[in-house]
């Protein structure tokens, strides 16, 4: 059952309640009413974590929040008025008021932002209604009402068509004829069903299996491996007693397999930026471990990705964690300033490039990711060694291969001290390589 928190003006609750019986087997609506615009942010912050999604009754609340947050941590939506609904209402209003001149109507729901709901292509300039220039601030209600009132007092309008439910009472008290316009029952149902479907898919993705493969660093040469694996098992159980996010912890021949969900893994890794399991184990145990996390639409895919991620972690000098997502994005080392994002998918062109340069596909992907991360294609051997976890000799060998094949050129030499060799700065451009 999807849970939607509906942040809405009191006046709009009745409208939205019309669709409640039609979705009650799929979705539970909880109404969170506000009277003042200044209440919106506090209501959102206080409630959003308790729902699968937040729905605003209109664009007003949504746009107010967008000024405060760069992104919404909880999926957030608003009910829109489709042009079909808009024109049906205009036809109905026109049909009920045969002598109505739209040039003497003020509409606060049309603006340049929504292309005036297409009215510019329907009405002549002299027939066009008044529209308001409104800013999304806490004073919007008062300013909208005052602009309507000013036009009314000047004798310029006979009717207000408004989308702002909280000014309807003010318009009535001022004796200004008005019509409150809201999405039709049919379009509300369609929009909410779309939201339910989107959230159901999101929940399925969040509950995808995630597997971690934990290995002891350097275990291939250990005589006391059995003892250390017992200690590792105990530490994993203790971690889970505190966090309660690992559904399965099982020992394999040379590793431990831990099972959780994608949503819990995102929590454990702070959205794939650090790894609390790795940090706990390396602080608790007298030896170090590596962790590879894998996410997949099947447990087999997650397991294979976790093994690949663990192998990637083992290739680094320091103990670390990597994750491979369901779309095969490799992220790691988590929590390190050398962390890179690159794809695990093999592209035919990349395969040819690898063969031409005699450099592994993985190293090429890492170099591409490094260029993207640093926002420059000018690198030194020291940059490459540090960021990719290589020795200086390995980094120089790769750069020499790139230079030989035309993928890198020495752009200049940097002398950091008065004595010693100047550092070579390589400008890398894989597009310069001729691939047969």
PDB file of C-alpha atoms in Angstrom, residues 145-331:
ATOM      1  CA  UNK A 145      -5.979  39.356  -4.074  1.00  0.00           C
ATOM      2  CA  UNK A 146      -4.857  43.005  -4.205  1.00  0.00           C
ATOM      3  CA  UNK A 147      -4.190  42.787  -7.956  1.00  0.00           C
ATOM      4  CA  UNK A 148      -7.638  41.280  -8.556  1.00  0.00           C
ATOM      5  CA  UNK A 149      -9.211  43.923  -6.291  1.00  0.00           C
ATOM      6  CA  UNK A 150      -7.406  46.759  -8.079  1.00  0.00           C
ATOM      7  CA  UNK A 151      -8.660  45.598 -11.500  1.00  0.00           C
ATOM      8  CA  UNK A 152     -12.194  45.241 -10.075  1.00  0.00           C
ATOM      9  CA  UNK A 153     -12.168  48.699  -8.461  1.00  0.00           C
ATOM     10  CA  UNK A 154     -10.946  50.220 -11.736  1.00  0.00           C
ATOM     11  CA  UNK A 155     -13.908  48.640 -13.509  1.00  0.00           C
ATOM     12  CA  UNK A 156     -11.663  46.613 -15.812  1.00  0.00           C
ATOM     13  CA  UNK A 157     -12.972  43.127 -14.997  1.00  0.00           C
ATOM     14  CA  UNK A 158     -16.286  41.354 -14.490  1.00  0.00           C
ATOM     15  CA  UNK A 159     -14.941  37.963 -13.373  1.00  0.00           C
ATOM     16  CA  UNK A 160     -11.919  36.307 -11.743  1.00  0.00           C
ATOM     17  CA  UNK A 161     -10.934  32.751 -12.660  1.00  0.00           C
ATOM     18  CA  UNK A 162      -8.552  31.597  -9.942  1.00  0.00           C
ATOM     19  CA  UNK A 163      -6.469  28.543  -9.102  1.00  0.00           C
ATOM     20  CA  UNK A 164      -5.651  29.907  -5.626  1.00  0.00           C
ATOM     21  CA  UNK A 165      -8.266  28.408  -3.324  1.00  0.00           C
ATOM     22  CA  UNK A 166      -7.200  30.401  -0.264  1.00  0.00           C
ATOM     23  CA  UNK A 167      -8.223  33.736  -1.827  1.00  0.00           C
ATOM     24  CA  UNK A 168     -11.756  32.607  -2.757  1.00  0.00           C
ATOM     25  CA  UNK A 169     -13.221  33.839   0.561  1.00  0.00           C
ATOM     26  CA  UNK A 170     -11.447  37.197   0.159  1.00  0.00           C
ATOM     27  CA  UNK A 171     -12.877  37.594  -3.350  1.00  0.00           C
ATOM     28  CA  UNK A 172     -16.358  36.716  -2.093  1.00  0.00           C
ATOM     29  CA  UNK A 173     -16.101  39.210   0.773  1.00  0.00           C
ATOM     30  CA  UNK A 174     -15.078  41.917  -1.711  1.00  0.00           C
ATOM     31  CA  UNK A 175     -18.083  41.064  -3.897  1.00  0.00           C
ATOM     32  CA  UNK A 176     -15.904  40.050  -6.850  1.00  0.00           C
ATOM     33  CA  UNK A 177     -17.528  37.324  -9.000  1.00  0.00           C
ATOM     34  CA  UNK A 178     -15.108  34.406  -9.173  1.00  0.00           C
ATOM     35  CA  UNK A 179     -14.744  30.814 -10.277  1.00  0.00           C
ATOM     36  CA  UNK A 180     -12.274  28.464  -8.601  1.00  0.00           C
ATOM     37  CA  UNK A 181     -10.740  26.090 -11.136  1.00  0.00           C
ATOM     38  CA  UNK A 182      -9.258  22.720 -10.171  1.00  0.00           C
ATOM     39  CA  UNK A 183      -8.223  19.574 -12.065  1.00  0.00           C
ATOM     40  CA  UNK A 184     -11.197  17.409 -13.016  1.00  0.00           C
ATOM     41  CA  UNK A 185     -11.901  14.199 -11.140  1.00  0.00           C
ATOM     42  CA  UNK A 186     -10.764  12.220 -14.195  1.00  0.00           C
ATOM     43  CA  UNK A 187      -7.427  14.019 -14.576  1.00  0.00           C
ATOM     44  CA  UNK A 188      -6.763  13.884 -10.817  1.00  0.00           C
ATOM     45  CA  UNK A 189      -7.346  10.133 -10.913  1.00  0.00           C
ATOM     46  CA  UNK A 190      -5.048   9.743 -13.913  1.00  0.00           C
ATOM     47  CA  UNK A 191      -2.277  11.823 -12.308  1.00  0.00           C
ATOM     48  CA  UNK A 192      -2.494  10.055  -8.937  1.00  0.00           C
ATOM     49  CA  UNK A 193      -2.523   6.612 -10.587  1.00  0.00           C
ATOM     50  CA  UNK A 194       0.623   7.602 -12.475  1.00  0.00           C
ATOM     51  CA  UNK A 195       2.237   8.677  -9.175  1.00  0.00           C
ATOM     52  CA  UNK A 196       1.206   5.394  -7.504  1.00  0.00           C
ATOM     53  CA  UNK A 197       2.699   3.409 -10.379  1.00  0.00           C
ATOM     54  CA  UNK A 198       5.942   5.402 -10.244  1.00  0.00           C
ATOM     55  CA  UNK A 199       6.259   4.925  -6.474  1.00  0.00           C
ATOM     56  CA  UNK A 200       5.518   1.197  -6.727  1.00  0.00           C
ATOM     57  CA  UNK A 201       8.317   0.825  -9.285  1.00  0.00           C
ATOM     58  CA  UNK A 202      10.620   2.918  -7.075  1.00  0.00           C
ATOM     59  CA  UNK A 203       9.829   0.712  -4.062  1.00  0.00           C
ATOM     60  CA  UNK A 204      10.562  -2.418  -6.089  1.00  0.00           C
ATOM     61  CA  UNK A 205      13.924  -0.970  -7.098  1.00  0.00           C
ATOM     62  CA  UNK A 206      14.684   0.029  -3.511  1.00  0.00           C
ATOM     63  CA  UNK A 207      13.960  -3.546  -2.418  1.00  0.00           C
ATOM     64  CA  UNK A 208      16.252  -5.089  -5.022  1.00  0.00           C
ATOM     65  CA  UNK A 209      18.739  -7.457  -3.507  1.00  0.00           C
ATOM     66  CA  UNK A 210      22.166  -6.159  -2.554  1.00  0.00           C
ATOM     67  CA  UNK A 211      25.023  -8.476  -1.641  1.00  0.00           C
ATOM     68  CA  UNK A 212      28.340  -7.718  -0.020  1.00  0.00           C
ATOM     69  CA  UNK A 213      31.433  -9.895  -0.289  1.00  0.00           C
ATOM     70  CA  UNK A 214      33.870  -9.324   2.586  1.00  0.00           C
ATOM     71  CA  UNK A 215      37.434 -10.634   2.411  1.00  0.00           C
ATOM     72  CA  UNK A 216      40.429 -10.253   4.690  1.00  0.00           C
ATOM     73  CA  UNK A 217      43.156  -8.203   3.055  1.00  0.00           C
ATOM     74  CA  UNK A 218      46.157 -10.342   2.147  1.00  0.00           C
ATOM     75  CA  UNK A 219      44.414 -13.538   3.291  1.00  0.00           C
ATOM     76  CA  UNK A 220      46.100 -15.632   0.576  1.00  0.00           C
ATOM     77  CA  UNK A 221      49.313 -15.786   2.639  1.00  0.00           C
ATOM     78  CA  UNK A 222      47.883 -16.134   6.170  1.00  0.00           C
ATOM     79  CA  UNK A 223      48.566 -19.109   8.420  1.00  0.00           C
ATOM     80  CA  UNK A 224      45.975 -17.922  10.974  1.00  0.00           C
ATOM     81  CA  UNK A 225      43.166 -17.326   8.456  1.00  0.00           C
ATOM     82  CA  UNK A 226      40.719 -19.551  10.363  1.00  0.00           C
ATOM     83  CA  UNK A 227      41.072 -17.510  13.557  1.00  0.00           C
ATOM     84  CA  UNK A 228      40.718 -14.223  11.692  1.00  0.00           C
ATOM     85  CA  UNK A 229      37.577 -15.416   9.921  1.00  0.00           C
ATOM     86  CA  UNK A 230      36.042 -16.284  13.303  1.00  0.00           C
ATOM     87  CA  UNK A 231      36.882 -12.764  14.518  1.00  0.00           C
ATOM     88  CA  UNK A 232      35.446 -11.256  11.327  1.00  0.00           C
ATOM     89  CA  UNK A 233      32.215 -13.245  11.689  1.00  0.00           C
ATOM     90  CA  UNK A 234      31.843 -12.065  15.292  1.00  0.00           C
ATOM     91  CA  UNK A 235      32.442  -8.425  14.283  1.00  0.00           C
ATOM     92  CA  UNK A 236      29.832  -8.636  11.495  1.00  0.00           C
ATOM     93  CA  UNK A 237      27.267 -10.030  13.956  1.00  0.00           C
ATOM     94  CA  UNK A 238      28.057  -7.248  16.443  1.00  0.00           C
ATOM     95  CA  UNK A 239      27.686  -4.600  13.717  1.00  0.00           C
ATOM     96  CA  UNK A 240      24.299  -6.021  12.771  1.00  0.00           C
ATOM     97  CA  UNK A 241      23.142  -6.040  16.402  1.00  0.00           C
ATOM     98  CA  UNK A 242      23.631  -2.268  16.363  1.00  0.00           C
ATOM     99  CA  UNK A 243      22.329  -1.466  12.874  1.00  0.00           C
ATOM    100  CA  UNK A 244      19.956  -4.383  12.102  1.00  0.00           C
ATOM    101  CA  UNK A 245      20.223  -3.965   8.314  1.00  0.00           C
ATOM    102  CA  UNK A 246      21.927  -7.195   7.235  1.00  0.00           C
ATOM    103  CA  UNK A 247      19.327  -9.906   6.653  1.00  0.00           C
ATOM    104  CA  UNK A 248      21.893 -12.692   6.089  1.00  0.00           C
ATOM    105  CA  UNK A 249      25.531 -13.129   7.145  1.00  0.00           C
ATOM    106  CA  UNK A 250      27.052 -16.352   5.868  1.00  0.00           C
ATOM    107  CA  UNK A 251      30.551 -17.693   5.655  1.00  0.00           C
ATOM    108  CA  UNK A 252      31.842 -18.956   2.337  1.00  0.00           C
ATOM    109  CA  UNK A 253      35.136 -20.742   1.704  1.00  0.00           C
ATOM    110  CA  UNK A 254      37.349 -17.653   1.664  1.00  0.00           C
ATOM    111  CA  UNK A 255      34.911 -14.806   2.279  1.00  0.00           C
ATOM    112  CA  UNK A 256      31.733 -13.699   4.004  1.00  0.00           C
ATOM    113  CA  UNK A 257      28.567 -12.967   2.082  1.00  0.00           C
ATOM    114  CA  UNK A 258      26.176 -10.409   3.547  1.00  0.00           C
ATOM    115  CA  UNK A 259      22.727  -9.753   2.131  1.00  0.00           C
ATOM    116  CA  UNK A 260      20.651  -6.600   2.443  1.00  0.00           C
ATOM    117  CA  UNK A 261      18.375  -4.452   0.225  1.00  0.00           C
ATOM    118  CA  UNK A 262      19.343  -1.614  -2.091  1.00  0.00           C
ATOM    119  CA  UNK A 263      17.615   0.928   0.164  1.00  0.00           C
ATOM    120  CA  UNK A 264      19.502  -0.321   3.237  1.00  0.00           C
ATOM    121  CA  UNK A 265      22.759  -0.376   1.274  1.00  0.00           C
ATOM    122  CA  UNK A 266      22.228   3.266   0.318  1.00  0.00           C
ATOM    123  CA  UNK A 267      21.866   4.013   4.031  1.00  0.00           C
ATOM    124  CA  UNK A 268      24.975   1.976   4.930  1.00  0.00           C
ATOM    125  CA  UNK A 269      26.998   3.799   2.282  1.00  0.00           C
ATOM    126  CA  UNK A 270      25.377   7.245   2.585  1.00  0.00           C
ATOM    127  CA  UNK A 271      24.227   7.052  -1.032  1.00  0.00           C
ATOM    128  CA  UNK A 272      27.400   5.287  -2.214  1.00  0.00           C
ATOM    129  CA  UNK A 273      29.848   7.810  -0.770  1.00  0.00           C
ATOM    130  CA  UNK A 274      31.233   5.975   2.296  1.00  0.00           C
ATOM    131  CA  UNK A 275      30.940   2.485   3.827  1.00  0.00           C
ATOM    132  CA  UNK A 276      29.991   2.212   7.499  1.00  0.00           C
ATOM    133  CA  UNK A 277      30.516  -1.583   7.508  1.00  0.00           C
ATOM    134  CA  UNK A 278      34.100  -1.198   6.274  1.00  0.00           C
ATOM    135  CA  UNK A 279      34.784   1.589   8.742  1.00  0.00           C
ATOM    136  CA  UNK A 280      33.427  -0.451  11.669  1.00  0.00           C
ATOM    137  CA  UNK A 281      35.340  -3.616  10.758  1.00  0.00           C
ATOM    138  CA  UNK A 282      38.654  -1.876  10.144  1.00  0.00           C
ATOM    139  CA  UNK A 283      38.343   0.023  13.436  1.00  0.00           C
ATOM    140  CA  UNK A 284      37.271  -3.050  15.429  1.00  0.00           C
ATOM    141  CA  UNK A 285      39.529  -5.777  14.055  1.00  0.00           C
ATOM    142  CA  UNK A 286      43.341  -6.042  14.353  1.00  0.00           C
ATOM    143  CA  UNK A 287      43.516  -6.624  10.588  1.00  0.00           C
ATOM    144  CA  UNK A 288      41.977  -5.022   7.507  1.00  0.00           C
ATOM    145  CA  UNK A 289      39.207  -6.140   5.161  1.00  0.00           C
ATOM    146  CA  UNK A 290      37.932  -5.290   1.675  1.00  0.00           C
ATOM    147  CA  UNK A 291      34.263  -5.173   0.710  1.00  0.00           C
ATOM    148  CA  UNK A 292      32.598  -5.448  -2.670  1.00  0.00           C
ATOM    149  CA  UNK A 293      28.907  -4.540  -2.922  1.00  0.00           C
ATOM    150  CA  UNK A 294      26.688  -5.629  -5.790  1.00  0.00           C
ATOM    151  CA  UNK A 295      23.099  -4.689  -6.655  1.00  0.00           C
ATOM    152  CA  UNK A 296      21.014  -6.570  -9.182  1.00  0.00           C
ATOM    153  CA  UNK A 297      17.545  -7.361 -10.446  1.00  0.00           C
ATOM    154  CA  UNK A 298      18.378 -10.960  -9.486  1.00  0.00           C
ATOM    155  CA  UNK A 299      20.482 -12.295  -6.629  1.00  0.00           C
ATOM    156  CA  UNK A 300      22.761 -13.938  -9.169  1.00  0.00           C
ATOM    157  CA  UNK A 301      23.509 -10.576 -10.806  1.00  0.00           C
ATOM    158  CA  UNK A 302      24.023  -8.964  -7.383  1.00  0.00           C
ATOM    159  CA  UNK A 303      26.369 -11.777  -6.327  1.00  0.00           C
ATOM    160  CA  UNK A 304      28.474 -11.607  -9.490  1.00  0.00           C
ATOM    161  CA  UNK A 305      28.705  -7.813  -9.216  1.00  0.00           C
ATOM    162  CA  UNK A 306      29.692  -8.062  -5.538  1.00  0.00           C
ATOM    163  CA  UNK A 307      32.492 -10.475  -6.411  1.00  0.00           C
ATOM    164  CA  UNK A 308      33.732  -8.173  -9.188  1.00  0.00           C
ATOM    165  CA  UNK A 309      33.569  -5.180  -6.829  1.00  0.00           C
ATOM    166  CA  UNK A 310      35.524  -7.109  -4.188  1.00  0.00           C
ATOM    167  CA  UNK A 311      38.199  -8.003  -6.734  1.00  0.00           C
ATOM    168  CA  UNK A 312      38.435  -4.315  -7.621  1.00  0.00           C
ATOM    169  CA  UNK A 313      38.837  -3.445  -3.920  1.00  0.00           C
ATOM    170  CA  UNK A 314      41.526  -6.129  -3.496  1.00  0.00           C
ATOM    171  CA  UNK A 315      43.518  -4.593  -6.366  1.00  0.00           C
ATOM    172  CA  UNK A 316      44.005  -1.411  -4.333  1.00  0.00           C
ATOM    173  CA  UNK A 317      46.895  -0.980  -1.888  1.00  0.00           C
ATOM    174  CA  UNK A 318      44.714   0.202   1.002  1.00  0.00           C
ATOM    175  CA  UNK A 319      41.645  -1.604   2.415  1.00  0.00           C
ATOM    176  CA  UNK A 320      38.556  -0.236   0.707  1.00  0.00           C
ATOM    177  CA  UNK A 321      35.030  -0.847  -0.572  1.00  0.00           C
ATOM    178  CA  UNK A 322      33.556  -0.716  -4.073  1.00  0.00           C
ATOM    179  CA  UNK A 323      29.960  -0.960  -5.239  1.00  0.00           C
ATOM    180  CA  UNK A 324      28.548  -2.001  -8.614  1.00  0.00           C
ATOM    181  CA  UNK A 325      24.967  -0.856  -9.210  1.00  0.00           C
ATOM    182  CA  UNK A 326      22.220  -2.649 -11.129  1.00  0.00           C
ATOM    183  CA  UNK A 327      23.035  -0.634 -14.271  1.00  0.00           C
ATOM    184  CA  UNK A 328      26.693  -1.706 -13.915  1.00  0.00           C
ATOM    185  CA  UNK A 329      28.099   1.576 -12.660  1.00  0.00           C
ATOM    186  CA  UNK A 330      31.275   0.996 -10.633  1.00  0.00           C
ATOM    187  CA  UNK A 331      31.828   3.384  -7.708  1.00  0.00           C
TER     188      UNK A 331
END
